[in-house]
Coordinates of C-alpha atoms and ligand atoms in Angstrom, one line a residue:
X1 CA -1.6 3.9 -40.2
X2 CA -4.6 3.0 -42.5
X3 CA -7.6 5.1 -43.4
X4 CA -9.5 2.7 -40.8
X5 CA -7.5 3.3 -37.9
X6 CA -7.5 6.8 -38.5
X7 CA -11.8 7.9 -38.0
X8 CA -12.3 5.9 -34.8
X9 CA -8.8 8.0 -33.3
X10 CA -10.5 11.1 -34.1
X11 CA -13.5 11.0 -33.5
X12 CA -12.2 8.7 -29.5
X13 CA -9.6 11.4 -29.2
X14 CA -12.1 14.2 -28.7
X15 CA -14.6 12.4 -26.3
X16 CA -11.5 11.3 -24.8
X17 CA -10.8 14.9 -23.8
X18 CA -14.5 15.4 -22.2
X19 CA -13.9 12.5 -19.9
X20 CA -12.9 12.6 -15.9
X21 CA -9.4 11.0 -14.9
X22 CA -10.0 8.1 -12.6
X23 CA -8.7 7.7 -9.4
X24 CA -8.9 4.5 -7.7
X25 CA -8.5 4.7 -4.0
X26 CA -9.1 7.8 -1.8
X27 CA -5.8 6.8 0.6
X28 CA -3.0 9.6 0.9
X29 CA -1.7 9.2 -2.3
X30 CA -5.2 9.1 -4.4
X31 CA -6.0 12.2 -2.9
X32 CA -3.1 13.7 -3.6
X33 CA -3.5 12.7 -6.9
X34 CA -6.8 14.7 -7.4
X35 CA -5.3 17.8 -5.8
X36 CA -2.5 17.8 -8.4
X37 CA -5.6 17.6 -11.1
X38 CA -7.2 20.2 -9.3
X39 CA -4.8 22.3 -9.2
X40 CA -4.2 21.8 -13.5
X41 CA -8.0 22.2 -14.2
X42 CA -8.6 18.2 -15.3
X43 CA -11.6 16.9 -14.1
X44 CA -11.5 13.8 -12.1
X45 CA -13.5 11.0 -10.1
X46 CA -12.4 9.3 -7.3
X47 CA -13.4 5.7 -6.6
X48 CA -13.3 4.7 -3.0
X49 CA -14.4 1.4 -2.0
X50 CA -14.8 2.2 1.6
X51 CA -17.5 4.5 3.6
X52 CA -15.1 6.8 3.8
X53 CA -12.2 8.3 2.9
X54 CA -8.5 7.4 4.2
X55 CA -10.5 3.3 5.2
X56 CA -6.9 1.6 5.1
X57 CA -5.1 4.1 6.9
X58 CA -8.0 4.1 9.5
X59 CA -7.9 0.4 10.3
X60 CA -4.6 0.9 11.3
X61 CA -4.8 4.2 12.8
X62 CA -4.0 3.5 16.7
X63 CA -0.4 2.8 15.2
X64 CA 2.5 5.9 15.1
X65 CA 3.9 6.7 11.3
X66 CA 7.7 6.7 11.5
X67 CA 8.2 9.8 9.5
X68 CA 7.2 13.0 10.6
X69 CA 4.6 15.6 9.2
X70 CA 7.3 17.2 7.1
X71 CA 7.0 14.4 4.9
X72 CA 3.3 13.7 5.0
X73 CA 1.5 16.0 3.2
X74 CA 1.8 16.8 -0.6
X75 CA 2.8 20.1 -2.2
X76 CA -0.3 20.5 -4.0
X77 CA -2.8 19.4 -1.5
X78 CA -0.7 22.0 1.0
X79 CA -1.3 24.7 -2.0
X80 CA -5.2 24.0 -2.1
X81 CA -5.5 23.3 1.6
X82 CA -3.8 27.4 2.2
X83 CA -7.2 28.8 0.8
X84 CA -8.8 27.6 3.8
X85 CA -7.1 28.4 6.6
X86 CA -5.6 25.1 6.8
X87 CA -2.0 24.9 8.7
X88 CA 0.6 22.1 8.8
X89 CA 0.7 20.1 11.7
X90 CA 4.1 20.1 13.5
X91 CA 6.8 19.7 11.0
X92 CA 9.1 17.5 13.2
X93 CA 5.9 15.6 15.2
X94 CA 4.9 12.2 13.7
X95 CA 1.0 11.4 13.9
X96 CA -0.9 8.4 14.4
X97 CA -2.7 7.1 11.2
X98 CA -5.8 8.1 13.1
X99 CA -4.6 11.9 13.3
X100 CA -3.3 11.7 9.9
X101 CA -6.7 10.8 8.6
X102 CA -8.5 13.8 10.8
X103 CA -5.3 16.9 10.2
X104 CA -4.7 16.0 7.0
X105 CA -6.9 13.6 4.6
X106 CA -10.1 14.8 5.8
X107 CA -9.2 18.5 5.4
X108 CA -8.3 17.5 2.1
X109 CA -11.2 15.6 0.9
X110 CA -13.4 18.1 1.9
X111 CA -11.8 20.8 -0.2
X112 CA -14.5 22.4 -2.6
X113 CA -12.3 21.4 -5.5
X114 CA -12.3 17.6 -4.2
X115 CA -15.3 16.8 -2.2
X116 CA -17.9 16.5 -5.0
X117 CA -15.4 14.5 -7.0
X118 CA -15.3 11.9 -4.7
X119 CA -17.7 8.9 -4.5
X120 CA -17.5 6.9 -1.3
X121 CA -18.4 2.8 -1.7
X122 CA -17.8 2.1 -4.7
X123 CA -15.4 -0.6 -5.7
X124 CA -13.5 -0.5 -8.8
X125 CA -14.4 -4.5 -9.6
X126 CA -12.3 -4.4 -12.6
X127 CA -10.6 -1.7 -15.4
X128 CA -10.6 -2.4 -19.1
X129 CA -10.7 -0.5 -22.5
X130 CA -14.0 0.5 -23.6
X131 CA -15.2 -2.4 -26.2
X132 CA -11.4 -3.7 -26.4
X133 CA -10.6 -6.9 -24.5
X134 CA -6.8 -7.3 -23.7
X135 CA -6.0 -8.5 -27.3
X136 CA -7.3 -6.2 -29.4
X137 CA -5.0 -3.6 -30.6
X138 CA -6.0 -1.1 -33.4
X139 CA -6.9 2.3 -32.3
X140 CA -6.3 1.3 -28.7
X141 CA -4.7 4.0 -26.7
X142 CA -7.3 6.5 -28.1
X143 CA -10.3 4.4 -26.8
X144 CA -11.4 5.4 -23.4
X145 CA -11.0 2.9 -20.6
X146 CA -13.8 1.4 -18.9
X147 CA -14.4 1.0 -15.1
X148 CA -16.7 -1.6 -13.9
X149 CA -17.9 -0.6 -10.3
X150 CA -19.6 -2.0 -7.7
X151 CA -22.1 -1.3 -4.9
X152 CA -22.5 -2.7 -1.4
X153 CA -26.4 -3.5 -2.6
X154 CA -24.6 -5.7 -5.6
X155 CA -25.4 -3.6 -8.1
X156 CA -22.8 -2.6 -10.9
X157 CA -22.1 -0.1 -13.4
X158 CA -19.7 0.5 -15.8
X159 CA -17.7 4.7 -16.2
X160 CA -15.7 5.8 -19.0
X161 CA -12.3 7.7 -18.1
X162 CA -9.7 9.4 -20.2
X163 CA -6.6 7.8 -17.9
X164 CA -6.6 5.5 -14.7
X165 CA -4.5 6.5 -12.3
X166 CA -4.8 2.9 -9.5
X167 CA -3.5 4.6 -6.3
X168 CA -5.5 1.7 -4.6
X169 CA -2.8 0.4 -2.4
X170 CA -2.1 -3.2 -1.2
X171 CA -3.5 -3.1 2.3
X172 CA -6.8 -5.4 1.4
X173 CA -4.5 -8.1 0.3
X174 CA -1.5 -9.7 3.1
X175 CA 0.1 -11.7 2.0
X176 CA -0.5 -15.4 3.4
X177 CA 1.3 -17.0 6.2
X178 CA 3.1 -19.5 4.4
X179 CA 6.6 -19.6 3.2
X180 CA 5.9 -20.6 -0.5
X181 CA 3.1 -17.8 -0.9
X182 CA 0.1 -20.1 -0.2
X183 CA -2.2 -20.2 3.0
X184 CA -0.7 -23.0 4.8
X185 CA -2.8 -26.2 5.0
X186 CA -5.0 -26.9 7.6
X187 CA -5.6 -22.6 7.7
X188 CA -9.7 -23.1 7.7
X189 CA -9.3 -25.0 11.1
X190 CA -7.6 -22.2 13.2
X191 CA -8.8 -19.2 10.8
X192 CA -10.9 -18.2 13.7
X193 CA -7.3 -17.3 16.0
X194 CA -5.4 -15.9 13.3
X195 CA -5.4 -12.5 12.7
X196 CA -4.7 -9.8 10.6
X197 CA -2.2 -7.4 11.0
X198 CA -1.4 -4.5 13.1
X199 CA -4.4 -5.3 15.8
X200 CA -5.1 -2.7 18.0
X201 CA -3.6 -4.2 21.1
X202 CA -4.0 -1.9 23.7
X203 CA -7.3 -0.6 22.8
X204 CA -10.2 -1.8 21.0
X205 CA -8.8 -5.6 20.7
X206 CA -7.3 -5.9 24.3
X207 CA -9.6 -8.4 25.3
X208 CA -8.8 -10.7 23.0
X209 CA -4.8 -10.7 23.9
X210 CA -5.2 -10.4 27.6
X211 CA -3.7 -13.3 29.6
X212 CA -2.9 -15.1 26.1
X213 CA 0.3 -16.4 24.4
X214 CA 0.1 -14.4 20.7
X215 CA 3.1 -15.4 18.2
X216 CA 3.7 -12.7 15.6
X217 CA 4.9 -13.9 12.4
X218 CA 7.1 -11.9 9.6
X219 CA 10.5 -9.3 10.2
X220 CA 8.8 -6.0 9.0
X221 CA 7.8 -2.5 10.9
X222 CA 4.1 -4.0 11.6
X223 CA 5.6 -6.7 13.0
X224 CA 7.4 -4.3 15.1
X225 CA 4.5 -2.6 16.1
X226 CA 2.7 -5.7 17.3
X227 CA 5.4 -7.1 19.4
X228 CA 6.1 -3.6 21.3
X229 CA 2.3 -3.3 22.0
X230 CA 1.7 -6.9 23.5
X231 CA 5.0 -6.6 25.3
X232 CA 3.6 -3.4 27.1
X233 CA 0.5 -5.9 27.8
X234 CA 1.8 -8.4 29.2
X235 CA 3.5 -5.7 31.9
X236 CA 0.0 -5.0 32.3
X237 CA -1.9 -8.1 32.1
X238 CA -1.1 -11.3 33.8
X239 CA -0.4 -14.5 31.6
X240 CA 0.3 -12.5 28.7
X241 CA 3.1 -13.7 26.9
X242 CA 4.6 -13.1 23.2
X243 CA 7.0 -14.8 20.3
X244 CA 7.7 -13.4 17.4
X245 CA 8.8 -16.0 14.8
X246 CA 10.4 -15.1 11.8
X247 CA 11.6 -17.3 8.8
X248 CA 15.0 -16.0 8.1
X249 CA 18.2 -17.0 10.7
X250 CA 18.0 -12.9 11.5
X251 CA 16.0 -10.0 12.8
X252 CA 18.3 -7.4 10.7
X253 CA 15.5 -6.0 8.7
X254 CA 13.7 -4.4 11.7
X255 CA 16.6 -3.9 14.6
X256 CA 18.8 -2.5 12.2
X257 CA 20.2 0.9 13.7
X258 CA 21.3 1.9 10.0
X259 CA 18.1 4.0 9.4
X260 CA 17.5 8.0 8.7
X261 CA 13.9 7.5 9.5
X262 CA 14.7 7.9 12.9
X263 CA 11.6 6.6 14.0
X264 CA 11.8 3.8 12.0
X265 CA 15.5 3.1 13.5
X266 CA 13.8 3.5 17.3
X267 CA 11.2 0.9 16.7
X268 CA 14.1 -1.7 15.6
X269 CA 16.0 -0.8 18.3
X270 CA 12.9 -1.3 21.2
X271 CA 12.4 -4.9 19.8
X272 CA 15.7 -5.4 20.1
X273 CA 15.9 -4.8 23.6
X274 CA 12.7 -6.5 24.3
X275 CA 14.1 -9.9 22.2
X276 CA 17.6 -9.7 24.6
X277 CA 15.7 -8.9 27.8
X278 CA 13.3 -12.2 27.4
X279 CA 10.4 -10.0 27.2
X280 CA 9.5 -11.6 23.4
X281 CA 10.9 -14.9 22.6
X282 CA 12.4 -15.2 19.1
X283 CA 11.8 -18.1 17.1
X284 CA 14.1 -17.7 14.1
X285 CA 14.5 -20.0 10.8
X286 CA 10.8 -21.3 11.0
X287 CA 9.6 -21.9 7.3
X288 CA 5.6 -22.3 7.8
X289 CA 4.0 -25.2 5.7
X290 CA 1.0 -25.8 7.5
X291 CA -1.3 -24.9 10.7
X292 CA -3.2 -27.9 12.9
X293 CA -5.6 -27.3 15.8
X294 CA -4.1 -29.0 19.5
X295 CA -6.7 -28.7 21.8
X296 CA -7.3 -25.1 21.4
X297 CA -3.8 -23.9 20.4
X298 CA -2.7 -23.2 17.3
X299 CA 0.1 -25.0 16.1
X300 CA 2.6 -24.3 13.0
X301 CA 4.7 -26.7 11.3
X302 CA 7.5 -25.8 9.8
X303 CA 9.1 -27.3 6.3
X304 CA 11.9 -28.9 8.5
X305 CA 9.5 -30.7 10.9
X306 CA 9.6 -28.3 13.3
X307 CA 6.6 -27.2 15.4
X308 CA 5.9 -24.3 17.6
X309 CA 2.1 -23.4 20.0
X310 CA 0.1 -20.6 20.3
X311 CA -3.2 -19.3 21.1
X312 CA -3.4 -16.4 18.7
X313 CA -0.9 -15.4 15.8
X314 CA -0.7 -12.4 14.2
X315 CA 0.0 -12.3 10.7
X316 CA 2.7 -9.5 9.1
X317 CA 4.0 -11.2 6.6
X318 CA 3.9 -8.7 4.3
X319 CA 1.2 -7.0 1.7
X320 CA 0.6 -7.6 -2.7
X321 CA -1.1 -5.9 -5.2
X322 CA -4.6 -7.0 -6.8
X323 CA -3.5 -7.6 -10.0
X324 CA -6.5 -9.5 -11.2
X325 CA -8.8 -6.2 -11.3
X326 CA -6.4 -5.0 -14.1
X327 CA -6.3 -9.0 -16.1
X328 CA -7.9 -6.7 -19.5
X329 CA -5.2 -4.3 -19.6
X330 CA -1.9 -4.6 -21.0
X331 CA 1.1 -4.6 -17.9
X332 CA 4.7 -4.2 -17.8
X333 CA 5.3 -5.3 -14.7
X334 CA 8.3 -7.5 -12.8
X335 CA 8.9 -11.2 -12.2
X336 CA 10.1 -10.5 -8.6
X337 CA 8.1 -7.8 -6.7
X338 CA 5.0 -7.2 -8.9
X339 CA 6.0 -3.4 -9.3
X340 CA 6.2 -1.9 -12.6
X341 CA 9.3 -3.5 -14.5
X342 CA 11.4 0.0 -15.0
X343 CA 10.8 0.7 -11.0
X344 CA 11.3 -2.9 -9.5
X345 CA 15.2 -2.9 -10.1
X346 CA 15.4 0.7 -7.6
X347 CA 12.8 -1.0 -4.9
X348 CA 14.0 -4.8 -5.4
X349 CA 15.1 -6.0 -2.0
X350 CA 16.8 -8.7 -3.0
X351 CA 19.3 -6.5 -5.1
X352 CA 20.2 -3.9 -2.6
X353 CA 19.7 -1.5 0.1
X354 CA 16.4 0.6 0.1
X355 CA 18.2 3.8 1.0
X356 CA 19.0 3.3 -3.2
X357 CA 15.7 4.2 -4.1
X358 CA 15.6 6.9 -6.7
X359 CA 12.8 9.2 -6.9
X360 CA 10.9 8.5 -10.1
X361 CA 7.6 9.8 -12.0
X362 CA 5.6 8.7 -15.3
X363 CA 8.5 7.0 -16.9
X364 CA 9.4 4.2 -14.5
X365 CA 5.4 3.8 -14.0
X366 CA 3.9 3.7 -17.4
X367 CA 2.7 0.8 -18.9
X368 CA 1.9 -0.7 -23.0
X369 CA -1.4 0.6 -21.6
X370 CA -1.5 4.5 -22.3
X371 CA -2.9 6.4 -19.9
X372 CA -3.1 3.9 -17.0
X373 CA -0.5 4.6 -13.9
X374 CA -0.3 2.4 -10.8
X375 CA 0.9 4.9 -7.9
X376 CA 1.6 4.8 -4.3
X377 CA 1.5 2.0 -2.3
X378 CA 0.5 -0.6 -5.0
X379 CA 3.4 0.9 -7.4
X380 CA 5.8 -0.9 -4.8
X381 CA 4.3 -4.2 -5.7
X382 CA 5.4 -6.7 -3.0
X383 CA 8.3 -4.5 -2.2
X384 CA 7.8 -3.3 1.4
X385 CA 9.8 -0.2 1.8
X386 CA 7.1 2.8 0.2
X387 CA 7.0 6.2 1.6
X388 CA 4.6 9.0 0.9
X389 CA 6.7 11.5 -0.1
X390 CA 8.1 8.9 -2.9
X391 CA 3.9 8.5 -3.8
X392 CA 3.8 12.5 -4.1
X393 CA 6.4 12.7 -6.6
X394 CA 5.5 9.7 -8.7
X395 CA 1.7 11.8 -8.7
X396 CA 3.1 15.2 -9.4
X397 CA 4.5 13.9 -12.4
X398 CA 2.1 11.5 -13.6
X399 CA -0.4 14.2 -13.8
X400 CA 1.9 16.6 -15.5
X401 CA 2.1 14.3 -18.0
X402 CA -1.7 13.6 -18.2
X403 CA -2.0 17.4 -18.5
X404 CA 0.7 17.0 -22.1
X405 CA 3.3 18.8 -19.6
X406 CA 6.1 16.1 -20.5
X407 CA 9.1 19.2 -19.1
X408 CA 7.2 18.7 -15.7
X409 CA 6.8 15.7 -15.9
X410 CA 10.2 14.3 -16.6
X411 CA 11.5 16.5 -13.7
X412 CA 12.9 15.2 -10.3
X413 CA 11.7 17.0 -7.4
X414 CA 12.6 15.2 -4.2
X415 CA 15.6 13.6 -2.3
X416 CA 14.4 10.9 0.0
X417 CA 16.1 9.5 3.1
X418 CA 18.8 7.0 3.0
X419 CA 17.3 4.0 4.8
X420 CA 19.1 0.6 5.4
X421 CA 16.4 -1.6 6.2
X422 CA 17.1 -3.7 3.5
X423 CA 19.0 -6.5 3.2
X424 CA 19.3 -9.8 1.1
X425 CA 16.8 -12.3 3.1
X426 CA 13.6 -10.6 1.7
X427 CA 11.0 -9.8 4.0
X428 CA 8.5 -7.4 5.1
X429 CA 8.3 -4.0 6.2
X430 CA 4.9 -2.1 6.6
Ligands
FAD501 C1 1.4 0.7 9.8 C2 1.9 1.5 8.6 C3 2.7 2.5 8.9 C4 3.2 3.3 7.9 N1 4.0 4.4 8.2 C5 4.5 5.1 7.2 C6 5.3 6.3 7.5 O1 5.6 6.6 8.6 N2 5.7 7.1 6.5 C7 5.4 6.8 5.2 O2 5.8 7.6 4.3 N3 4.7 5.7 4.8 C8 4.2 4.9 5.8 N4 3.5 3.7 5.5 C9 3.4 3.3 4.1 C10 2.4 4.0 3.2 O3 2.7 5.4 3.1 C11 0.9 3.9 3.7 O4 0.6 2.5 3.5 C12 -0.1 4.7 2.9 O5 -1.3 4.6 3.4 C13 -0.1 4.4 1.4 O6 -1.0 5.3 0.7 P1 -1.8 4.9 -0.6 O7 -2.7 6.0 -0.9 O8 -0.9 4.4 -1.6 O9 -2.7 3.6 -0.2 P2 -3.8 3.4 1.0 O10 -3.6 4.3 2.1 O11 -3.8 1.9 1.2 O12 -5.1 3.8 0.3 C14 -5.7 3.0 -0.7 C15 -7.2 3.3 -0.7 O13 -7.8 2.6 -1.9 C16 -9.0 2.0 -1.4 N5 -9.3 0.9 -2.3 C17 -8.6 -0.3 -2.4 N6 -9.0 -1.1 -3.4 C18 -10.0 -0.4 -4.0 C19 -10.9 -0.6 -5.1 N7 -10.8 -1.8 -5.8 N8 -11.8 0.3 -5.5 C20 -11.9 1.5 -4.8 N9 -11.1 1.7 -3.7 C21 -10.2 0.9 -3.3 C22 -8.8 1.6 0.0 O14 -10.0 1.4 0.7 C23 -8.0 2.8 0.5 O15 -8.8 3.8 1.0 C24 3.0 3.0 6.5 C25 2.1 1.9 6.3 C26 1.6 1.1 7.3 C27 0.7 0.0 7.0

């Protein structure tokens, strides 16, 4: 090291220590995040882009987790929580998202240790190194990083941290409809009848299903979700019919039996029934290129001529990180999933069966970048198999080794359920 690099480090180093961990994203894992900092004495900011806390799990909130509460809350929010009164929910119960947001996260977030921590819409636009673009080196790792954020009245302003932990999930960005990765052509003229996924079919959005055909496209659990839902409409609701298409030549990934989440394994098991009763058609092998308007209906094409009608489709086909937010700093990350390189191999569908996944913490999830930790949802890249309880330990010992811990941090705390939703088509889950 020369004398050069040696006076900014020391001088960096010590404001470094003055400086807030940053949390992007107040989802489960986020939060849990700052409770594991709470808990240590580091101080912290979370960034949530959303007016409130919990916003992805909300939008999908009428829909029923598949592990139960045992899993669902984190050992050091439970630890802060105790102080005020707070009880776990039924161990053996699963909740919806909407209960998991109002039993559990909000409790949380409104902890005297968390709630003034926490600012609500503001979007963390970008993350970079204070003065240091991508390509400059010397000193690096002791310069602070630098958070551009952004307000709903378009303003912006930049906050140093000491590390990043981007517990931001993937939810904000499905993955398009097509089979190559890109929107399909002809998308802008049928945009307006294709919709996200995991609609809230038998609530707020039953209108718009009632009495229609809806194709749901991609093999995961929220595809599952959506099928079950407009099959129990169309019991209810006359001329309501449903097809769920699917690009590979079977629906193993979600009518597997081969599951410990039991009820992950029951909600494969009700599509399966409703596929070999009639109640949803299955189109199988259906490769979308591209999407045309026929009077009204939506039509898809597939890549071997193929063509199948709708009046609404669902998209599930699956979730991806932002990457570009993070384009100044320096990644490790995989080819294949998007997930960071030394964790892809465990979560990899292609390779094996989820049930594999190891439980894992700072090592598999750092970076070049110092200090900056991708956790929780958007750790799993494109992989579609993350559960909280995996997002809890990653945490746990990412911030040991924020706090210099490295004997915590290097620990394994957690055996995870053996799942076999995974096979070698690729494909969605969640
Ligand atoms: C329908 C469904 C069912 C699931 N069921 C289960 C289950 O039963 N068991 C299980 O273990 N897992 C389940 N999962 C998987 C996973 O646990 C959840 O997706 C969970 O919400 C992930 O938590 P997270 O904190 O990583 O991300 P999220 O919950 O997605 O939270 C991310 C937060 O970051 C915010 N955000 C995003 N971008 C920015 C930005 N740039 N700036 C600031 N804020 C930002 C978002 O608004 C959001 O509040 C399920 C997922 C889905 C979709």
């Amino acid at each position: 090291m020369t004398l050069l690099d040696l006076t900014p480090r020391v001088q960096a180093s010590s404001r470094l220590d003055t400086l807030p961990v940053a949390i992007i994203g107040a989802g489960p894992v986020g939060l849990a995040t700052a409770a594991h900092l709470a808990q240590r004495g580091i101080a912290f900011t979370i960034f949530e882009k959303g007016s409130a806390i919990g916003d992805a799990v909300r939008a999908w909130g009428h829909t029923r987790l598949f592990t139960p509460w045992e899993h669902l809350v984190d050992d050091a929010a439970r630890t802060l929580l105790a102080d005020t009164g707070w009880e776990d929910p039924p161990a053996a119960v699963a909740p919806t998202g909407a209960a998991l947001v109002a039993d559990y996260l909000e409790p949380l977030a409104a902890h005297p240790a968390i709630a003034p921590h926490i600012r609500l819409r503001t979007e963390v636009a970008a993350v970079s190194r204070e003065g240091m673009d991508r390509t400059r080196t010397t000193g690096r790792s002791q310069v602070p990083f630098a958070l551009r954020l952004t307000h709903p009245d378009g303003s912006a302003e930049d906050i140093a941290a000491r590390a990043v932990v981007d517990a931001s999930g993937t939810w904000s960005h499905p993955s398009p409809l097509g089979s190559s990765g890109l929107p399909p052509l002809g998308l802008e003229d049928v945009s307006d009848r294709i919709l996200p996924p995991l609609p809230d079919v038998l609530g707020r959005d039953r209108a718009r299903f009632a009495g229609r055909h809806t194709t749901v496209v991609g093999a995961g659990h929220s595809a599952a979700n959506t099928l079950i839902a407009l099959a129990t409409l169309a019991k209810l609701e006359p001329g309501t019919s449903v097809t769920w298409l699917i690009r590979t030549s079977n629906a193993k990934r979600v009518t597997t039996a081969d599951d410990e989440l039991e009820g992950r394994g029951a909600l494969g098991s009700r599509v399966e029934r409703l596929v070999d009763s009639g109640r949803v058609a299955l189109v199988d092998s259906f490769e979308i290129s591209a999407l045309s308007d026929e009077e009204g209906q939506v039509r898809l094409h597939s890549t071997d001529g193929r063509h199948h009608d709708a009046d609404l489709v669902v998209a599930n086909t699956g979730f991806r990180p932002d990457l570009d937010m993070l384009r100044e700093l320096r990644l490790e990350l995989d080819d294949i999933v998007e997930a960071p390189r030394r964790l892809a191999p465990m979560i990899d569908p292609n390779l094996h069966s989820c049930g594999t996944v190891e439980p894992h913490g700072y090592r598999e999830l750092s970076h070049p970048e110092a200090g900056f930790f991708i956790v929780g949802m958007k750790s799993y890249g494109r992989a579609p198999t993350f559960l909280l309880r995996t997002g809890y330990e990653q945490v746990r010992s990412v911030v040991a080794w924020i706090a210099g811990d490295t004997e915590a941090a290097g620990r394994v705390e957690l055996a995870l359920p053996a799942t076999g939703v995974c096979d070698v088509d690729g494909g969605g889950c969640c």
